[in-house]
């Protein structure tokens, strides 16, 4: 069995927090396991829980559209969340749930070894960039860590709530796509 499939099997049986007992489906991650570009969100919502795939609700559709604007699709990237099981009634994951789940994401990153890691929203940015991350000031800035270049963009759900932020998100995504092309050409 491929390493990622084996990890998924193990994750299916995880009981490190209680969320596995109330979820419908595990939302492990999806996309190209050899991708140079990986996106990380916070945790599954209702649609993701029902389908077992990250970012398939309205926010996910917007993410797909933004990728498509730069000639990218899910087949070019890998998408996962910090928390793999939907918290009941869409409440935010508790710190101890995120903590318990994070090692799964670390293992996914170790297998994929992306060159670019993009945090979708503040919560992922707080985990990967800075615990005091301020998305409105710092989105689109890059840091280098653990052999990856890391940035954060507005969460697509935030862009649905406040479309005035979309031009900034568009610029950030443009730079992400440029860096990815540079990696592929060079
Ligand atoms: N929001 C997230 O952070 N992740 C998903 O998979 C869906 C919505």
PDB file of C-alpha atoms and ligand atoms in Angstrom:
ATOM      1  CA  UNK A   1       0.000   0.000   0.000  1.00  0.00           C
ATOM      2  CA  UNK A   2       1.203   3.506  -0.785  1.00  0.00           C
ATOM      3  CA  UNK A   3       2.451   5.402   2.264  1.00  0.00           C
ATOM      4  CA  UNK A   4      -0.313   8.021   2.036  1.00  0.00           C
ATOM      5  CA  UNK A   5      -3.031   5.361   1.815  1.00  0.00           C
ATOM      6  CA  UNK A   6      -1.531   3.606   4.836  1.00  0.00           C
ATOM      7  CA  UNK A   7      -1.506   6.894   6.750  1.00  0.00           C
ATOM      8  CA  UNK A   8      -5.138   7.484   5.811  1.00  0.00           C
ATOM      9  CA  UNK A   9      -6.084   4.012   7.043  1.00  0.00           C
ATOM     10  CA  UNK A  10      -4.366   4.729  10.334  1.00  0.00           C
ATOM     11  CA  UNK A  11      -6.075   8.120  10.579  1.00  0.00           C
ATOM     12  CA  UNK A  12      -9.482   6.477   9.996  1.00  0.00           C
ATOM     13  CA  UNK A  13      -9.000   4.577  13.230  1.00  0.00           C
ATOM     14  CA  UNK A  14      -7.693   7.577  15.211  1.00  0.00           C
ATOM     15  CA  UNK A  15      -9.301   8.156  18.588  1.00  0.00           C
ATOM     16  CA  UNK A  16      -7.021  10.868  19.957  1.00  0.00           C
ATOM     17  CA  UNK A  17      -9.959  13.257  20.386  1.00  0.00           C
ATOM     18  CA  UNK A  18     -13.688  12.550  20.368  1.00  0.00           C
ATOM     19  CA  UNK A  19     -14.462  14.024  16.933  1.00  0.00           C
ATOM     20  CA  UNK A  20     -14.089  10.722  15.111  1.00  0.00           C
ATOM     21  CA  UNK A  21     -17.176   9.463  16.890  1.00  0.00           C
ATOM     22  CA  UNK A  22     -19.512  12.241  15.713  1.00  0.00           C
ATOM     23  CA  UNK A  23     -18.249  12.816  12.173  1.00  0.00           C
ATOM     24  CA  UNK A  24     -19.847  11.329   9.044  1.00  0.00           C
ATOM     25  CA  UNK A  25     -16.626  10.951   7.046  1.00  0.00           C
ATOM     26  CA  UNK A  26     -12.959  11.480   7.681  1.00  0.00           C
ATOM     27  CA  UNK A  27     -11.731  14.460   5.636  1.00  0.00           C
ATOM     28  CA  UNK A  28      -8.131  13.389   5.227  1.00  0.00           C
ATOM     29  CA  UNK A  29      -6.925  15.404   2.228  1.00  0.00           C
ATOM     30  CA  UNK A  30      -7.119  15.390  -1.518  1.00  0.00           C
ATOM     31  CA  UNK A  31      -5.148  16.160  -4.652  1.00  0.00           C
ATOM     32  CA  UNK A  32      -1.736  15.451  -6.044  1.00  0.00           C
ATOM     33  CA  UNK A  33       0.501  13.690  -3.554  1.00  0.00           C
ATOM     34  CA  UNK A  34       3.547  14.879  -5.506  1.00  0.00           C
ATOM     35  CA  UNK A  35       2.378  18.490  -5.588  1.00  0.00           C
ATOM     36  CA  UNK A  36       4.858  21.311  -5.058  1.00  0.00           C
ATOM     37  CA  UNK A  37       2.005  23.438  -3.735  1.00  0.00           C
ATOM     38  CA  UNK A  38      -0.076  22.492  -0.719  1.00  0.00           C
ATOM     39  CA  UNK A  39      -2.998  24.348   0.863  1.00  0.00           C
ATOM     40  CA  UNK A  40      -3.972  23.952   4.511  1.00  0.00           C
ATOM     41  CA  UNK A  41      -7.311  24.979   6.008  1.00  0.00           C
ATOM     42  CA  UNK A  42      -8.734  24.750   9.484  1.00  0.00           C
ATOM     43  CA  UNK A  43     -11.218  21.899   9.497  1.00  0.00           C
ATOM     44  CA  UNK A  44     -14.146  20.381   7.630  1.00  0.00           C
ATOM     45  CA  UNK A  45     -17.605  21.923   7.473  1.00  0.00           C
ATOM     46  CA  UNK A  46     -20.891  20.236   6.726  1.00  0.00           C
ATOM     47  CA  UNK A  47     -20.375  19.528   3.028  1.00  0.00           C
ATOM     48  CA  UNK A  48     -16.836  18.309   3.600  1.00  0.00           C
ATOM     49  CA  UNK A  49     -18.074  15.965   6.331  1.00  0.00           C
ATOM     50  CA  UNK A  50     -20.776  14.593   4.035  1.00  0.00           C
ATOM     51  CA  UNK A  51     -18.443  14.055   1.090  1.00  0.00           C
ATOM     52  CA  UNK A  52     -15.175  13.264   2.876  1.00  0.00           C
ATOM     53  CA  UNK A  53     -13.312  15.841   0.775  1.00  0.00           C
ATOM     54  CA  UNK A  54     -11.875  19.196   1.913  1.00  0.00           C
ATOM     55  CA  UNK A  55     -13.204  22.493   0.550  1.00  0.00           C
ATOM     56  CA  UNK A  56     -16.210  21.254  -1.392  1.00  0.00           C
ATOM     57  CA  UNK A  57     -18.788  23.746  -0.045  1.00  0.00           C
ATOM     58  CA  UNK A  58     -19.242  27.326  -1.240  1.00  0.00           C
ATOM     59  CA  UNK A  59     -15.812  28.362   0.031  1.00  0.00           C
ATOM     60  CA  UNK A  60     -14.272  25.427  -1.789  1.00  0.00           C
ATOM     61  CA  UNK A  61     -15.956  26.430  -5.026  1.00  0.00           C
ATOM     62  CA  UNK A  62     -14.371  29.865  -4.683  1.00  0.00           C
ATOM     63  CA  UNK A  63     -10.974  28.261  -4.075  1.00  0.00           C
ATOM     64  CA  UNK A  64     -11.425  26.167  -7.243  1.00  0.00           C
ATOM     65  CA  UNK A  65     -12.353  29.315  -9.188  1.00  0.00           C
ATOM     66  CA  UNK A  66      -9.290  31.151  -7.931  1.00  0.00           C
ATOM     67  CA  UNK A  67      -7.043  28.243  -8.877  1.00  0.00           C
ATOM     68  CA  UNK A  68      -8.666  28.101 -12.316  1.00  0.00           C
ATOM     69  CA  UNK A  69      -7.929  31.811 -12.895  1.00  0.00           C
ATOM     70  CA  UNK A  70      -4.253  30.870 -12.843  1.00  0.00           C
ATOM     71  CA  UNK A  71      -4.606  27.702 -14.875  1.00  0.00           C
ATOM     72  CA  UNK A  72      -4.482  25.437 -11.832  1.00  0.00           C
ATOM     73  CA  UNK A  73      -6.793  22.713 -10.608  1.00  0.00           C
ATOM     74  CA  UNK A  74      -6.971  20.293  -7.704  1.00  0.00           C
ATOM     75  CA  UNK A  75      -4.894  17.869  -9.734  1.00  0.00           C
ATOM     76  CA  UNK A  76      -1.957  20.295  -9.429  1.00  0.00           C
ATOM     77  CA  UNK A  77      -2.125  20.841  -5.669  1.00  0.00           C
ATOM     78  CA  UNK A  78      -2.770  18.999  -2.428  1.00  0.00           C
ATOM     79  CA  UNK A  79      -5.401  20.297   0.011  1.00  0.00           C
ATOM     80  CA  UNK A  80      -5.785  19.292   3.651  1.00  0.00           C
ATOM     81  CA  UNK A  81      -6.949  20.667   6.964  1.00  0.00           C
ATOM     82  CA  UNK A  82      -5.440  20.853  10.427  1.00  0.00           C
ATOM     83  CA  UNK A  83      -8.453  19.011  11.844  1.00  0.00           C
ATOM     84  CA  UNK A  84      -9.660  15.964   9.918  1.00  0.00           C
ATOM     85  CA  UNK A  85     -13.091  15.453  11.489  1.00  0.00           C
ATOM     86  CA  UNK A  86     -15.940  17.972  11.554  1.00  0.00           C
ATOM     87  CA  UNK A  87     -16.747  19.347  14.988  1.00  0.00           C
ATOM     88  CA  UNK A  88     -20.450  18.994  15.832  1.00  0.00           C
ATOM     89  CA  UNK A  89     -22.669  21.842  14.561  1.00  0.00           C
ATOM     90  CA  UNK A  90     -19.705  23.521  12.876  1.00  0.00           C
ATOM     91  CA  UNK A  91     -18.261  24.834  16.112  1.00  0.00           C
ATOM     92  CA  UNK A  92     -14.587  25.805  15.973  1.00  0.00           C
ATOM     93  CA  UNK A  93     -12.197  22.979  16.755  1.00  0.00           C
ATOM     94  CA  UNK A  94     -10.996  23.119  20.365  1.00  0.00           C
ATOM     95  CA  UNK A  95      -7.268  23.750  20.896  1.00  0.00           C
ATOM     96  CA  UNK A  96      -6.834  20.200  22.225  1.00  0.00           C
ATOM     97  CA  UNK A  97      -8.551  18.776  19.121  1.00  0.00           C
ATOM     98  CA  UNK A  98      -6.236  20.715  16.810  1.00  0.00           C
ATOM     99  CA  UNK A  99      -3.274  19.668  18.904  1.00  0.00           C
ATOM    100  CA  UNK A 100      -4.275  16.005  18.791  1.00  0.00           C
ATOM    101  CA  UNK A 101      -4.857  16.093  15.034  1.00  0.00           C
ATOM    102  CA  UNK A 102      -1.837  18.109  13.936  1.00  0.00           C
ATOM    103  CA  UNK A 103       0.610  15.152  13.752  1.00  0.00           C
ATOM    104  CA  UNK A 104      -1.473  13.703  10.899  1.00  0.00           C
ATOM    105  CA  UNK A 105      -0.937  16.865   8.892  1.00  0.00           C
ATOM    106  CA  UNK A 106       2.766  16.862   9.723  1.00  0.00           C
ATOM    107  CA  UNK A 107       3.017  13.336   8.367  1.00  0.00           C
ATOM    108  CA  UNK A 108       1.137  14.318   5.205  1.00  0.00           C
ATOM    109  CA  UNK A 109       3.536  17.221   4.680  1.00  0.00           C
ATOM    110  CA  UNK A 110       6.515  14.907   5.247  1.00  0.00           C
ATOM    111  CA  UNK A 111       5.227  12.556   2.520  1.00  0.00           C
ATOM    112  CA  UNK A 112       4.313  15.255  -0.007  1.00  0.00           C
ATOM    113  CA  UNK A 113       7.297  17.518   0.690  1.00  0.00           C
ATOM    114  CA  UNK A 114       5.695  20.580  -0.936  1.00  0.00           C
ATOM    115  CA  UNK A 115       7.932  23.527  -1.794  1.00  0.00           C
ATOM    116  CA  UNK A 116       5.137  26.044  -1.217  1.00  0.00           C
ATOM    117  CA  UNK A 117       2.701  25.841   1.688  1.00  0.00           C
ATOM    118  CA  UNK A 118      -0.291  28.172   1.671  1.00  0.00           C
ATOM    119  CA  UNK A 119      -2.335  28.650   4.828  1.00  0.00           C
ATOM    120  CA  UNK A 120      -5.995  29.277   4.084  1.00  0.00           C
ATOM    121  CA  UNK A 121      -6.955  31.768   6.750  1.00  0.00           C
ATOM    122  CA  UNK A 122      -5.672  32.960  10.091  1.00  0.00           C
ATOM    123  CA  UNK A 123      -6.033  29.731  12.044  1.00  0.00           C
ATOM    124  CA  UNK A 124      -3.680  27.786   9.778  1.00  0.00           C
ATOM    125  CA  UNK A 125      -1.336  30.795   9.628  1.00  0.00           C
ATOM    126  CA  UNK A 126      -1.188  30.897  13.425  1.00  0.00           C
ATOM    127  CA  UNK A 127      -0.057  27.297  13.398  1.00  0.00           C
ATOM    128  CA  UNK A 128       2.504  27.536  10.593  1.00  0.00           C
ATOM    129  CA  UNK A 129       3.764  31.121  10.661  1.00  0.00           C
ATOM    130  CA  UNK A 130       3.160  32.960  13.926  1.00  0.00           C
ATOM    131  CA  UNK A 131       0.784  32.384  16.878  1.00  0.00           C
ATOM    132  CA  UNK A 132      -0.039  36.102  16.722  1.00  0.00           C
ATOM    133  CA  UNK A 133      -0.589  36.170  12.960  1.00  0.00           C
ATOM    134  CA  UNK A 134      -2.709  39.075  11.696  1.00  0.00           C
ATOM    135  CA  UNK A 135      -4.148  38.046   8.369  1.00  0.00           C
ATOM    136  CA  UNK A 136      -5.222  41.513   7.225  1.00  0.00           C
ATOM    137  CA  UNK A 137      -1.674  42.871   7.633  1.00  0.00           C
ATOM    138  CA  UNK A 138       0.437  39.862   6.819  1.00  0.00           C
ATOM    139  CA  UNK A 139      -1.363  37.899   4.090  1.00  0.00           C
ATOM    140  CA  UNK A 140       0.799  37.350   1.039  1.00  0.00           C
ATOM    141  CA  UNK A 141       4.090  37.708   2.939  1.00  0.00           C
ATOM    142  CA  UNK A 142       6.428  34.718   2.716  1.00  0.00           C
ATOM    143  CA  UNK A 143       8.595  32.999   5.298  1.00  0.00           C
ATOM    144  CA  UNK A 144      11.055  30.159   4.759  1.00  0.00           C
ATOM    145  CA  UNK A 145      10.847  27.258   7.157  1.00  0.00           C
ATOM    146  CA  UNK A 146      11.572  23.529   7.115  1.00  0.00           C
ATOM    147  CA  UNK A 147      12.553  23.634   3.441  1.00  0.00           C
ATOM    148  CA  UNK A 148       9.284  25.275   2.409  1.00  0.00           C
ATOM    149  CA  UNK A 149       8.200  28.754   1.516  1.00  0.00           C
ATOM    150  CA  UNK A 150       5.092  29.508   3.535  1.00  0.00           C
ATOM    151  CA  UNK A 151       2.439  32.174   3.154  1.00  0.00           C
ATOM    152  CA  UNK A 152      -1.180  32.766   4.107  1.00  0.00           C
ATOM    153  CA  UNK A 153      -4.128  34.112   2.169  1.00  0.00           C
ATOM    154  CA  UNK A 154      -7.601  35.101   3.245  1.00  0.00           C
ATOM    155  CA  UNK A 155      -9.786  32.077   3.902  1.00  0.00           C
ATOM    156  CA  UNK A 156     -12.204  31.694   0.970  1.00  0.00           C
ATOM    157  CA  UNK A 157     -15.122  31.795   3.437  1.00  0.00           C
ATOM    158  CA  UNK A 158     -13.889  35.246   4.549  1.00  0.00           C
ATOM    159  CA  UNK A 159     -13.857  36.309   0.889  1.00  0.00           C
ATOM    160  CA  UNK A 160     -17.475  35.181   0.572  1.00  0.00           C
ATOM    161  CA  UNK A 161     -18.388  37.268   3.617  1.00  0.00           C
ATOM    162  CA  UNK A 162     -16.391  40.296   2.492  1.00  0.00           C
ATOM    163  CA  UNK A 163     -15.885  40.432  -1.285  1.00  0.00           C
ATOM    164  CA  UNK A 164     -13.923  43.698  -0.944  1.00  0.00           C
ATOM    165  CA  UNK A 165     -10.942  41.578   0.062  1.00  0.00           C
ATOM    166  CA  UNK A 166     -10.973  39.632  -3.177  1.00  0.00           C
ATOM    167  CA  UNK A 167      -8.524  41.842  -5.132  1.00  0.00           C
ATOM    168  CA  UNK A 168      -5.875  41.300  -2.420  1.00  0.00           C
ATOM    169  CA  UNK A 169      -6.519  37.557  -2.462  1.00  0.00           C
ATOM    170  CA  UNK A 170      -6.246  37.618  -6.249  1.00  0.00           C
ATOM    171  CA  UNK A 171      -2.833  39.314  -6.028  1.00  0.00           C
ATOM    172  CA  UNK A 172      -1.651  36.789  -3.429  1.00  0.00           C
ATOM    173  CA  UNK A 173      -2.793  33.889  -5.581  1.00  0.00           C
ATOM    174  CA  UNK A 174      -1.088  35.399  -8.605  1.00  0.00           C
ATOM    175  CA  UNK A 175       2.218  35.431  -6.734  1.00  0.00           C
ATOM    176  CA  UNK A 176       1.657  31.847  -5.528  1.00  0.00           C
ATOM    177  CA  UNK A 177       1.069  30.739  -9.129  1.00  0.00           C
ATOM    178  CA  UNK A 178       4.160  32.669 -10.274  1.00  0.00           C
ATOM    179  CA  UNK A 179       6.342  30.977  -7.671  1.00  0.00           C
ATOM    180  CA  UNK A 180       4.956  27.595  -8.641  1.00  0.00           C
ATOM    181  CA  UNK A 181       5.728  28.223 -12.315  1.00  0.00           C
ATOM    182  CA  UNK A 182       9.230  29.318 -11.383  1.00  0.00           C
ATOM    183  CA  UNK A 183       9.744  26.031  -9.514  1.00  0.00           C
ATOM    184  CA  UNK A 184       8.434  24.016 -12.444  1.00  0.00           C
ATOM    185  CA  UNK A 185      10.514  25.912 -15.032  1.00  0.00           C
ATOM    186  CA  UNK A 186      13.704  26.059 -13.038  1.00  0.00           C
TER     187      UNK A 186
HETATM  188  N1  LIG B   1     -13.052  25.427   5.693  1.00  0.00           N
HETATM  189  C1  LIG B   1     -11.871  24.828   5.991  1.00  0.00           C
HETATM  190  O1  LIG B   1     -11.025  25.394   6.662  1.00  0.00           O
HETATM  191  N2  LIG B   1     -11.681  23.602   5.508  1.00  0.00           N
HETATM  192  C2  LIG B   1     -12.555  22.954   4.734  1.00  0.00           C
HETATM  193  O2  LIG B   1     -12.278  21.838   4.317  1.00  0.00           O
HETATM  194  C3  LIG B   1     -13.754  23.618   4.430  1.00  0.00           C
HETATM  195  C4  LIG B   1     -13.994  24.846   4.927  1.00  0.00           C
END
